[in-house]
Amino acid sequence: MKLSSPNGIALKWTANILLLLIGVVFVLPLVWVVLASFDGGATLSVAWPKQWTLENFQKVLTPELAFLPLWNSLLLSAGCAIVTVVIAVLAAYPLSRYRNRFNRPFLYAILFGTCLPITAMMVPVYSLFVSLNLIDSLGGTILFMAASSLPMAIWMTKNFVDSVPISLEEAAWVDGASSMKTLWTVVVPLVRPGIAVVFIYVFVAAWGNFFVPFVLLLSPGNQPAAVSIFTFFGQYGAVAYGQLAAYSLIYSVPVIALYVIVSRALGGSSALAGAVKG
Protein backbone atom coordinates (compact mmCIF):
# COMPACT_ATOMS: atom_id res chain seq x y z
CA MET A 1 0.00 0.00 0.00
CA LYS A 2 1.49 3.32 -1.08
CA LEU A 3 1.53 6.39 1.12
CA SER A 4 -0.76 8.76 -0.78
CA SER A 5 -2.13 10.83 2.11
CA PRO A 6 -0.63 14.24 2.98
CA ASN A 7 0.87 12.75 6.13
CA GLY A 8 2.47 9.94 4.14
CA ILE A 9 3.96 12.34 1.61
CA ALA A 10 5.31 14.58 4.36
CA LEU A 11 6.85 11.57 6.10
CA LYS A 12 8.49 10.47 2.86
CA TRP A 13 9.99 13.91 2.24
CA THR A 14 11.20 14.13 5.85
CA ALA A 15 12.93 10.76 5.56
CA ASN A 16 14.56 11.73 2.26
CA ILE A 17 15.82 15.02 3.68
CA LEU A 18 17.26 13.28 6.75
CA LEU A 19 19.02 10.69 4.57
CA LEU A 20 20.39 13.50 2.39
CA LEU A 21 21.75 15.33 5.44
CA ILE A 22 23.37 12.16 6.75
CA GLY A 23 24.92 11.57 3.32
CA VAL A 24 26.33 15.11 3.26
CA VAL A 25 27.85 14.63 6.71
CA PHE A 26 29.72 11.54 5.47
CA VAL A 27 30.66 12.94 2.06
CA LEU A 28 32.04 16.34 3.14
CA PRO A 29 35.14 14.94 4.93
CA LEU A 30 35.91 12.78 1.90
CA VAL A 31 35.55 15.77 -0.42
CA TRP A 32 37.91 17.78 1.82
CA VAL A 33 40.52 14.99 1.76
CA VAL A 34 40.47 14.81 -2.04
CA LEU A 35 40.55 18.58 -2.63
CA ALA A 36 43.08 19.38 0.10
CA SER A 37 45.50 16.72 -1.12
CA PHE A 38 45.87 18.60 -4.44
CA ASP A 39 45.91 22.08 -2.85
CA GLY A 40 49.28 23.66 -2.05
CA GLY A 41 47.67 26.04 0.45
CA ALA A 42 45.08 23.74 1.96
CA THR A 43 43.27 24.74 5.13
CA LEU A 44 40.68 23.09 7.32
CA SER A 45 37.88 24.48 5.15
CA VAL A 46 36.47 22.68 2.13
CA ALA A 47 37.55 24.82 -0.82
CA TRP A 48 38.31 24.35 -4.49
CA PRO A 49 42.10 24.50 -4.98
CA LYS A 50 43.27 27.75 -6.55
CA GLN A 51 46.13 25.87 -8.15
CA TRP A 52 46.18 22.10 -8.52
CA THR A 53 49.50 20.55 -7.55
CA LEU A 54 51.10 17.19 -6.72
CA GLU A 55 53.52 18.77 -4.26
CA ASN A 56 51.78 17.27 -1.24
CA PHE A 57 52.16 13.75 -2.63
CA GLN A 58 55.81 14.40 -3.51
CA LYS A 59 56.53 15.44 0.08
CA VAL A 60 54.87 12.43 1.71
CA LEU A 61 55.98 9.74 -0.76
CA THR A 62 59.33 9.13 0.93
CA PRO A 63 60.72 5.92 2.46
CA GLU A 64 60.57 7.37 5.98
CA LEU A 65 57.07 8.86 5.81
CA ALA A 66 55.17 6.49 3.53
CA PHE A 67 56.82 3.35 2.22
CA LEU A 68 58.26 1.90 5.44
CA PRO A 69 55.24 2.76 7.65
CA LEU A 70 52.85 1.34 5.07
CA TRP A 71 54.94 -1.83 4.85
CA ASN A 72 54.86 -2.14 8.65
CA SER A 73 51.07 -1.62 8.59
CA LEU A 74 50.74 -4.35 5.97
CA LEU A 75 52.85 -6.77 8.05
CA LEU A 76 50.92 -6.03 11.23
CA SER A 77 47.44 -6.15 9.65
CA ALA A 78 48.00 -9.19 7.42
CA GLY A 79 49.83 -11.08 10.16
CA CYS A 80 47.12 -10.29 12.70
CA ALA A 81 44.34 -11.27 10.27
CA ILE A 82 45.98 -14.56 9.25
CA VAL A 83 46.73 -15.63 12.84
CA THR A 84 43.25 -14.63 13.98
CA VAL A 85 41.43 -16.43 11.15
CA VAL A 86 43.38 -19.68 11.59
CA ILE A 87 42.81 -19.79 15.36
CA ALA A 88 39.18 -18.69 15.00
CA VAL A 89 38.46 -21.55 12.57
CA LEU A 90 40.13 -24.09 14.88
CA ALA A 91 38.13 -22.77 17.85
CA ALA A 92 34.79 -22.30 16.08
CA TYR A 93 34.63 -25.81 14.59
CA PRO A 94 34.49 -27.79 17.87
CA LEU A 95 32.22 -25.15 19.41
CA SER A 96 29.83 -25.64 16.50
CA ARG A 97 29.97 -29.43 16.20
CA TYR A 98 30.52 -30.77 19.73
CA ARG A 99 27.70 -29.82 22.06
CA ASN A 100 28.25 -29.78 25.81
CA ARG A 101 27.17 -27.69 28.77
CA PHE A 102 30.38 -25.62 28.72
CA ASN A 103 29.94 -24.25 25.19
CA ARG A 104 27.63 -21.38 26.02
CA PRO A 105 29.52 -20.23 29.15
CA PHE A 106 32.76 -20.37 27.16
CA LEU A 107 31.29 -18.30 24.34
CA TYR A 108 30.00 -15.69 26.76
CA ALA A 109 33.36 -15.66 28.53
CA ILE A 110 35.28 -14.89 25.35
CA LEU A 111 32.63 -12.34 24.34
CA PHE A 112 33.28 -10.61 27.67
CA GLY A 113 36.81 -10.05 26.40
CA THR A 114 35.47 -7.58 23.82
CA CYS A 115 34.03 -5.45 26.62
CA LEU A 116 37.40 -4.80 28.24
CA PRO A 117 38.78 -1.37 27.27
CA ILE A 118 42.12 -1.65 25.51
CA THR A 119 43.46 1.34 27.44
CA ALA A 120 42.99 -0.51 30.74
CA MET A 121 44.65 -3.66 29.39
CA MET A 122 47.77 -1.94 28.05
CA VAL A 123 49.38 -1.34 31.46
CA PRO A 124 49.70 -5.05 32.38
CA VAL A 125 50.36 -5.93 28.72
CA TYR A 126 53.23 -3.45 28.57
CA SER A 127 54.68 -4.90 31.78
CA LEU A 128 54.36 -8.42 30.34
CA PHE A 129 56.06 -7.39 27.10
CA VAL A 130 58.92 -5.82 29.04
CA SER A 131 59.44 -8.99 31.08
CA LEU A 132 59.36 -11.14 27.91
CA ASN A 133 61.63 -8.74 26.01
CA LEU A 134 58.98 -8.24 23.32
CA ILE A 135 58.87 -4.44 23.38
CA ASP A 136 59.45 -3.00 19.90
CA SER A 137 58.81 -6.42 18.36
CA LEU A 138 56.54 -6.69 15.32
CA GLY A 139 55.93 -10.38 16.00
CA GLY A 140 54.89 -9.79 19.59
CA THR A 141 52.61 -6.93 18.58
CA ILE A 142 50.97 -9.12 15.93
CA LEU A 143 50.25 -11.83 18.50
CA PHE A 144 48.69 -9.36 20.95
CA MET A 145 46.56 -7.72 18.27
CA ALA A 146 45.42 -11.16 17.11
CA ALA A 147 44.53 -12.13 20.70
CA SER A 148 42.46 -8.97 21.11
CA SER A 149 40.63 -9.70 17.82
CA LEU A 150 39.87 -13.34 18.58
CA PRO A 151 36.66 -13.04 20.67
CA MET A 152 34.59 -11.40 17.92
CA ALA A 153 36.30 -13.47 15.21
CA ILE A 154 35.37 -16.74 16.97
CA TRP A 155 31.74 -15.67 17.30
CA MET A 156 31.53 -14.67 13.65
CA THR A 157 33.27 -17.82 12.40
CA LYS A 158 31.09 -20.10 14.53
CA ASN A 159 27.96 -18.64 12.94
CA PHE A 160 29.34 -19.43 9.49
CA VAL A 161 30.35 -22.97 10.47
CA ASP A 162 26.87 -23.56 11.93
CA SER A 163 25.43 -23.00 8.45
CA VAL A 164 27.31 -25.98 6.98
CA PRO A 165 25.15 -29.16 7.02
CA ILE A 166 26.80 -31.87 9.09
CA SER A 167 25.65 -34.45 6.53
CA LEU A 168 28.49 -33.29 4.25
CA GLU A 169 31.02 -34.08 6.96
CA GLU A 170 29.42 -37.42 7.70
CA ALA A 171 29.92 -38.40 4.05
CA ALA A 172 33.61 -37.54 4.37
CA TRP A 173 33.88 -39.52 7.61
CA VAL A 174 32.40 -42.57 5.89
CA ASP A 175 35.20 -42.28 3.32
CA GLY A 176 37.75 -42.43 6.16
CA ALA A 177 38.58 -38.72 6.54
CA SER A 178 39.61 -37.50 9.98
CA SER A 179 37.92 -34.56 11.71
CA MET A 180 40.85 -32.26 10.94
CA LYS A 181 40.92 -33.29 7.28
CA THR A 182 37.17 -32.82 7.06
CA LEU A 183 37.51 -29.34 8.53
CA TRP A 184 40.07 -28.16 5.97
CA THR A 185 38.72 -30.00 2.90
CA VAL A 186 34.95 -29.75 3.44
CA VAL A 187 34.02 -27.04 5.94
CA VAL A 188 36.61 -24.36 5.17
CA PRO A 189 35.92 -24.28 1.39
CA LEU A 190 32.19 -23.97 2.06
CA VAL A 191 32.56 -21.08 4.53
CA ARG A 192 35.19 -19.29 2.45
CA PRO A 193 33.01 -16.15 2.00
CA GLY A 194 32.50 -16.01 5.76
CA ILE A 195 36.21 -16.43 6.42
CA ALA A 196 36.85 -13.60 3.97
CA VAL A 197 34.46 -11.39 5.95
CA VAL A 198 36.29 -12.18 9.19
CA PHE A 199 39.66 -11.56 7.50
CA ILE A 200 38.58 -8.15 6.19
CA TYR A 201 37.05 -7.21 9.55
CA VAL A 202 40.24 -8.05 11.45
CA PHE A 203 42.52 -6.54 8.79
CA VAL A 204 40.69 -3.19 8.74
CA ALA A 205 40.59 -3.03 12.56
CA ALA A 206 44.33 -3.72 12.75
CA TRP A 207 45.08 -1.30 9.90
CA GLY A 208 43.48 1.58 11.78
CA ASN A 209 44.77 0.58 15.22
CA PHE A 210 46.83 3.44 16.65
CA PHE A 211 47.04 2.86 20.38
CA VAL A 212 48.56 -0.63 20.52
CA PRO A 213 51.45 0.00 18.06
CA PHE A 214 52.04 3.41 19.65
CA VAL A 215 52.62 1.77 23.04
CA LEU A 216 54.41 -1.43 22.04
CA LEU A 217 56.51 -0.25 19.06
CA LEU A 218 59.04 2.40 20.08
CA SER A 219 61.47 2.78 17.18
CA PRO A 220 60.31 4.81 14.13
CA GLY A 221 61.46 1.99 11.85
CA ASN A 222 58.81 -0.36 13.28
CA GLN A 223 55.88 2.02 13.58
CA PRO A 224 52.94 1.60 11.18
CA ALA A 225 51.26 4.30 9.13
CA ALA A 226 48.52 4.77 11.74
CA VAL A 227 51.21 6.12 14.09
CA SER A 228 53.42 7.93 11.59
CA ILE A 229 50.44 9.94 10.29
CA PHE A 230 50.77 12.09 13.39
CA THR A 231 54.02 13.42 11.94
CA PHE A 232 51.91 15.97 10.09
CA PHE A 233 50.57 17.43 13.34
CA GLY A 234 53.21 19.98 14.29
CA GLN A 235 53.78 21.86 17.50
CA TYR A 236 51.58 24.71 18.75
CA GLY A 237 48.60 23.54 16.68
CA ALA A 238 50.29 23.80 13.28
CA VAL A 239 49.02 21.14 10.88
CA ALA A 240 50.22 20.41 7.34
CA TYR A 241 46.69 19.94 5.99
CA GLY A 242 47.67 19.27 2.39
CA GLN A 243 50.24 16.63 3.30
CA LEU A 244 47.88 15.11 5.85
CA ALA A 245 45.14 14.80 3.20
CA ALA A 246 47.55 13.32 0.64
CA TYR A 247 48.84 10.81 3.18
CA SER A 248 45.26 9.89 4.11
CA LEU A 249 44.46 9.07 0.48
CA ILE A 250 47.56 6.90 0.16
CA TYR A 251 46.78 5.28 3.52
CA SER A 252 43.30 4.24 2.35
CA VAL A 253 44.43 2.62 -0.92
CA PRO A 254 45.48 -0.81 0.52
CA VAL A 255 42.16 -1.28 2.33
CA ILE A 256 40.15 -0.34 -0.77
CA ALA A 257 42.31 -2.69 -2.84
CA LEU A 258 41.64 -5.51 -0.35
CA TYR A 259 37.87 -5.02 -0.68
CA VAL A 260 38.09 -5.08 -4.48
CA ILE A 261 40.33 -8.17 -4.61
CA VAL A 262 38.24 -10.17 -2.14
CA SER A 263 34.91 -9.21 -3.76
CA ARG A 264 36.20 -10.22 -7.20
CA ALA A 265 37.70 -13.46 -5.89
CA LEU A 266 34.50 -14.51 -4.12
CA GLY A 267 32.15 -13.26 -6.80
CA GLY A 268 29.50 -12.43 -4.19
CA SER A 269 28.15 -15.99 -4.13
CA SER A 270 27.96 -18.54 -1.37
CA ALA A 271 29.92 -21.75 -1.66
CA LEU A 272 26.99 -23.55 -0.04
CA ALA A 273 24.82 -22.98 -3.10
CA GLY A 274 24.09 -26.34 -4.62
CA ALA A 275 26.07 -28.24 -1.98
CA VAL A 276 22.97 -29.99 -0.65
CA LYS A 277 19.99 -31.10 -2.67
CA GLY A 278 16.81 -30.71 -0.71
Coordinates of C-alpha atoms in Angstrom, one line a residue:
M1 CA 0.0 0.0 0.0
K2 CA 1.5 3.3 -1.1
L3 CA 1.5 6.4 1.1
S4 CA -0.8 8.8 -0.8
S5 CA -2.1 10.8 2.1
P6 CA -0.6 14.2 3.0
N7 CA 0.9 12.8 6.1
G8 CA 2.5 9.9 4.1
I9 CA 4.0 12.3 1.6
A10 CA 5.3 14.6 4.4
L11 CA 6.8 11.6 6.1
K12 CA 8.5 10.5 2.9
W13 CA 10.0 13.9 2.2
T14 CA 11.2 14.1 5.8
A15 CA 12.9 10.8 5.6
N16 CA 14.6 11.7 2.3
I17 CA 15.8 15.0 3.7
L18 CA 17.3 13.3 6.8
L19 CA 19.0 10.7 4.6
L20 CA 20.4 13.5 2.4
L21 CA 21.7 15.3 5.4
I22 CA 23.4 12.2 6.7
G23 CA 24.9 11.6 3.3
V24 CA 26.3 15.1 3.3
V25 CA 27.8 14.6 6.7
F26 CA 29.7 11.5 5.5
V27 CA 30.7 12.9 2.1
L28 CA 32.0 16.3 3.1
P29 CA 35.1 14.9 4.9
L30 CA 35.9 12.8 1.9
V31 CA 35.6 15.8 -0.4
W32 CA 37.9 17.8 1.8
V33 CA 40.5 15.0 1.8
V34 CA 40.5 14.8 -2.0
L35 CA 40.5 18.6 -2.6
A36 CA 43.1 19.4 0.1
S37 CA 45.5 16.7 -1.1
F38 CA 45.9 18.6 -4.4
D39 CA 45.9 22.1 -2.8
G40 CA 49.3 23.7 -2.0
G41 CA 47.7 26.0 0.4
A42 CA 45.1 23.7 2.0
T43 CA 43.3 24.7 5.1
L44 CA 40.7 23.1 7.3
S45 CA 37.9 24.5 5.1
V46 CA 36.5 22.7 2.1
A47 CA 37.5 24.8 -0.8
W48 CA 38.3 24.3 -4.5
P49 CA 42.1 24.5 -5.0
K50 CA 43.3 27.8 -6.5
Q51 CA 46.1 25.9 -8.1
W52 CA 46.2 22.1 -8.5
T53 CA 49.5 20.5 -7.5
L54 CA 51.1 17.2 -6.7
E55 CA 53.5 18.8 -4.3
N56 CA 51.8 17.3 -1.2
F57 CA 52.2 13.7 -2.6
Q58 CA 55.8 14.4 -3.5
K59 CA 56.5 15.4 0.1
V60 CA 54.9 12.4 1.7
L61 CA 56.0 9.7 -0.8
T62 CA 59.3 9.1 0.9
P63 CA 60.7 5.9 2.5
E64 CA 60.6 7.4 6.0
L65 CA 57.1 8.9 5.8
A66 CA 55.2 6.5 3.5
F67 CA 56.8 3.3 2.2
L68 CA 58.3 1.9 5.4
P69 CA 55.2 2.8 7.7
L70 CA 52.9 1.3 5.1
W71 CA 54.9 -1.8 4.8
N72 CA 54.9 -2.1 8.6
S73 CA 51.1 -1.6 8.6
L74 CA 50.7 -4.4 6.0
L75 CA 52.8 -6.8 8.0
L76 CA 50.9 -6.0 11.2
S77 CA 47.4 -6.1 9.7
A78 CA 48.0 -9.2 7.4
G79 CA 49.8 -11.1 10.2
C80 CA 47.1 -10.3 12.7
A81 CA 44.3 -11.3 10.3
I82 CA 46.0 -14.6 9.2
V83 CA 46.7 -15.6 12.8
T84 CA 43.2 -14.6 14.0
V85 CA 41.4 -16.4 11.2
V86 CA 43.4 -19.7 11.6
I87 CA 42.8 -19.8 15.4
A88 CA 39.2 -18.7 15.0
V89 CA 38.5 -21.6 12.6
L90 CA 40.1 -24.1 14.9
A91 CA 38.1 -22.8 17.9
A92 CA 34.8 -22.3 16.1
Y93 CA 34.6 -25.8 14.6
P94 CA 34.5 -27.8 17.9
L95 CA 32.2 -25.1 19.4
S96 CA 29.8 -25.6 16.5
R97 CA 30.0 -29.4 16.2
Y98 CA 30.5 -30.8 19.7
R99 CA 27.7 -29.8 22.1
N100 CA 28.3 -29.8 25.8
R101 CA 27.2 -27.7 28.8
F102 CA 30.4 -25.6 28.7
N103 CA 29.9 -24.3 25.2
R104 CA 27.6 -21.4 26.0
P105 CA 29.5 -20.2 29.2
F106 CA 32.8 -20.4 27.2
L107 CA 31.3 -18.3 24.3
Y108 CA 30.0 -15.7 26.8
A109 CA 33.4 -15.7 28.5
I110 CA 35.3 -14.9 25.3
L111 CA 32.6 -12.3 24.3
F112 CA 33.3 -10.6 27.7
G113 CA 36.8 -10.0 26.4
T114 CA 35.5 -7.6 23.8
C115 CA 34.0 -5.4 26.6
L116 CA 37.4 -4.8 28.2
P117 CA 38.8 -1.4 27.3
I118 CA 42.1 -1.7 25.5
T119 CA 43.5 1.3 27.4
A120 CA 43.0 -0.5 30.7
M121 CA 44.7 -3.7 29.4
M122 CA 47.8 -1.9 28.0
V123 CA 49.4 -1.3 31.5
P124 CA 49.7 -5.1 32.4
V125 CA 50.4 -5.9 28.7
Y126 CA 53.2 -3.4 28.6
S127 CA 54.7 -4.9 31.8
L128 CA 54.4 -8.4 30.3
F129 CA 56.1 -7.4 27.1
V130 CA 58.9 -5.8 29.0
S131 CA 59.4 -9.0 31.1
L132 CA 59.4 -11.1 27.9
N133 CA 61.6 -8.7 26.0
L134 CA 59.0 -8.2 23.3
I135 CA 58.9 -4.4 23.4
D136 CA 59.5 -3.0 19.9
S137 CA 58.8 -6.4 18.4
L138 CA 56.5 -6.7 15.3
G139 CA 55.9 -10.4 16.0
G140 CA 54.9 -9.8 19.6
T141 CA 52.6 -6.9 18.6
I142 CA 51.0 -9.1 15.9
L143 CA 50.2 -11.8 18.5
F144 CA 48.7 -9.4 21.0
M145 CA 46.6 -7.7 18.3
A146 CA 45.4 -11.2 17.1
A147 CA 44.5 -12.1 20.7
S148 CA 42.5 -9.0 21.1
S149 CA 40.6 -9.7 17.8
L150 CA 39.9 -13.3 18.6
P151 CA 36.7 -13.0 20.7
M152 CA 34.6 -11.4 17.9
A153 CA 36.3 -13.5 15.2
I154 CA 35.4 -16.7 17.0
W155 CA 31.7 -15.7 17.3
M156 CA 31.5 -14.7 13.6
T157 CA 33.3 -17.8 12.4
K158 CA 31.1 -20.1 14.5
N159 CA 28.0 -18.6 12.9
F160 CA 29.3 -19.4 9.5
V161 CA 30.4 -23.0 10.5
D162 CA 26.9 -23.6 11.9
S163 CA 25.4 -23.0 8.5
V164 CA 27.3 -26.0 7.0
P165 CA 25.1 -29.2 7.0
I166 CA 26.8 -31.9 9.1
S167 CA 25.6 -34.4 6.5
L168 CA 28.5 -33.3 4.3
E169 CA 31.0 -34.1 7.0
E170 CA 29.4 -37.4 7.7
A171 CA 29.9 -38.4 4.1
A172 CA 33.6 -37.5 4.4
W173 CA 33.9 -39.5 7.6
V174 CA 32.4 -42.6 5.9
D175 CA 35.2 -42.3 3.3
G176 CA 37.7 -42.4 6.2
A177 CA 38.6 -38.7 6.5
S178 CA 39.6 -37.5 10.0
S179 CA 37.9 -34.6 11.7
M180 CA 40.8 -32.3 10.9
K181 CA 40.9 -33.3 7.3
T182 CA 37.2 -32.8 7.1
L183 CA 37.5 -29.3 8.5
W184 CA 40.1 -28.2 6.0
T185 CA 38.7 -30.0 2.9
V186 CA 35.0 -29.7 3.4
V187 CA 34.0 -27.0 5.9
V188 CA 36.6 -24.4 5.2
P189 CA 35.9 -24.3 1.4
L190 CA 32.2 -24.0 2.1
V191 CA 32.6 -21.1 4.5
R192 CA 35.2 -19.3 2.4
P193 CA 33.0 -16.2 2.0
G194 CA 32.5 -16.0 5.8
I195 CA 36.2 -16.4 6.4
A196 CA 36.8 -13.6 4.0
V197 CA 34.5 -11.4 6.0
V198 CA 36.3 -12.2 9.2
F199 CA 39.7 -11.6 7.5
I200 CA 38.6 -8.1 6.2
Y201 CA 37.0 -7.2 9.6
V202 CA 40.2 -8.0 11.4
F203 CA 42.5 -6.5 8.8
V204 CA 40.7 -3.2 8.7
A205 CA 40.6 -3.0 12.6
A206 CA 44.3 -3.7 12.8
W207 CA 45.1 -1.3 9.9
G208 CA 43.5 1.6 11.8
N209 CA 44.8 0.6 15.2
F210 CA 46.8 3.4 16.7
F211 CA 47.0 2.9 20.4
V212 CA 48.6 -0.6 20.5
P213 CA 51.5 0.0 18.1
F214 CA 52.0 3.4 19.6
V215 CA 52.6 1.8 23.0
L216 CA 54.4 -1.4 22.0
L217 CA 56.5 -0.3 19.1
L218 CA 59.0 2.4 20.1
S219 CA 61.5 2.8 17.2
P220 CA 60.3 4.8 14.1
G221 CA 61.5 2.0 11.9
N222 CA 58.8 -0.4 13.3
Q223 CA 55.9 2.0 13.6
P224 CA 52.9 1.6 11.2
A225 CA 51.3 4.3 9.1
A226 CA 48.5 4.8 11.7
V227 CA 51.2 6.1 14.1
S228 CA 53.4 7.9 11.6
I229 CA 50.4 9.9 10.3
F230 CA 50.8 12.1 13.4
T231 CA 54.0 13.4 11.9
F232 CA 51.9 16.0 10.1
F233 CA 50.6 17.4 13.3
G234 CA 53.2 20.0 14.3
Q235 CA 53.8 21.9 17.5
Y236 CA 51.6 24.7 18.7
G237 CA 48.6 23.5 16.7
A238 CA 50.3 23.8 13.3
V239 CA 49.0 21.1 10.9
A240 CA 50.2 20.4 7.3
Y241 CA 46.7 19.9 6.0
G242 CA 47.7 19.3 2.4
Q243 CA 50.2 16.6 3.3
L244 CA 47.9 15.1 5.9
A245 CA 45.1 14.8 3.2
A246 CA 47.5 13.3 0.6
Y247 CA 48.8 10.8 3.2
S248 CA 45.3 9.9 4.1
L249 CA 44.5 9.1 0.5
I250 CA 47.6 6.9 0.2
Y251 CA 46.8 5.3 3.5
S252 CA 43.3 4.2 2.4
V253 CA 44.4 2.6 -0.9
P254 CA 45.5 -0.8 0.5
V255 CA 42.2 -1.3 2.3
I256 CA 40.1 -0.3 -0.8
A257 CA 42.3 -2.7 -2.8
L258 CA 41.6 -5.5 -0.4
Y259 CA 37.9 -5.0 -0.7
V260 CA 38.1 -5.1 -4.5
I261 CA 40.3 -8.2 -4.6
V262 CA 38.2 -10.2 -2.1
S263 CA 34.9 -9.2 -3.8
R264 CA 36.2 -10.2 -7.2
A265 CA 37.7 -13.5 -5.9
L266 CA 34.5 -14.5 -4.1
G267 CA 32.2 -13.3 -6.8
G268 CA 29.5 -12.4 -4.2
S269 CA 28.2 -16.0 -4.1
S270 CA 28.0 -18.5 -1.4
A271 CA 29.9 -21.8 -1.7
L272 CA 27.0 -23.6 0.0
A273 CA 24.8 -23.0 -3.1
G274 CA 24.1 -26.3 -4.6
A275 CA 26.1 -28.2 -2.0
V276 CA 23.0 -30.0 -0.7
K277 CA 20.0 -31.1 -2.7
G278 CA 16.8 -30.7 -0.7

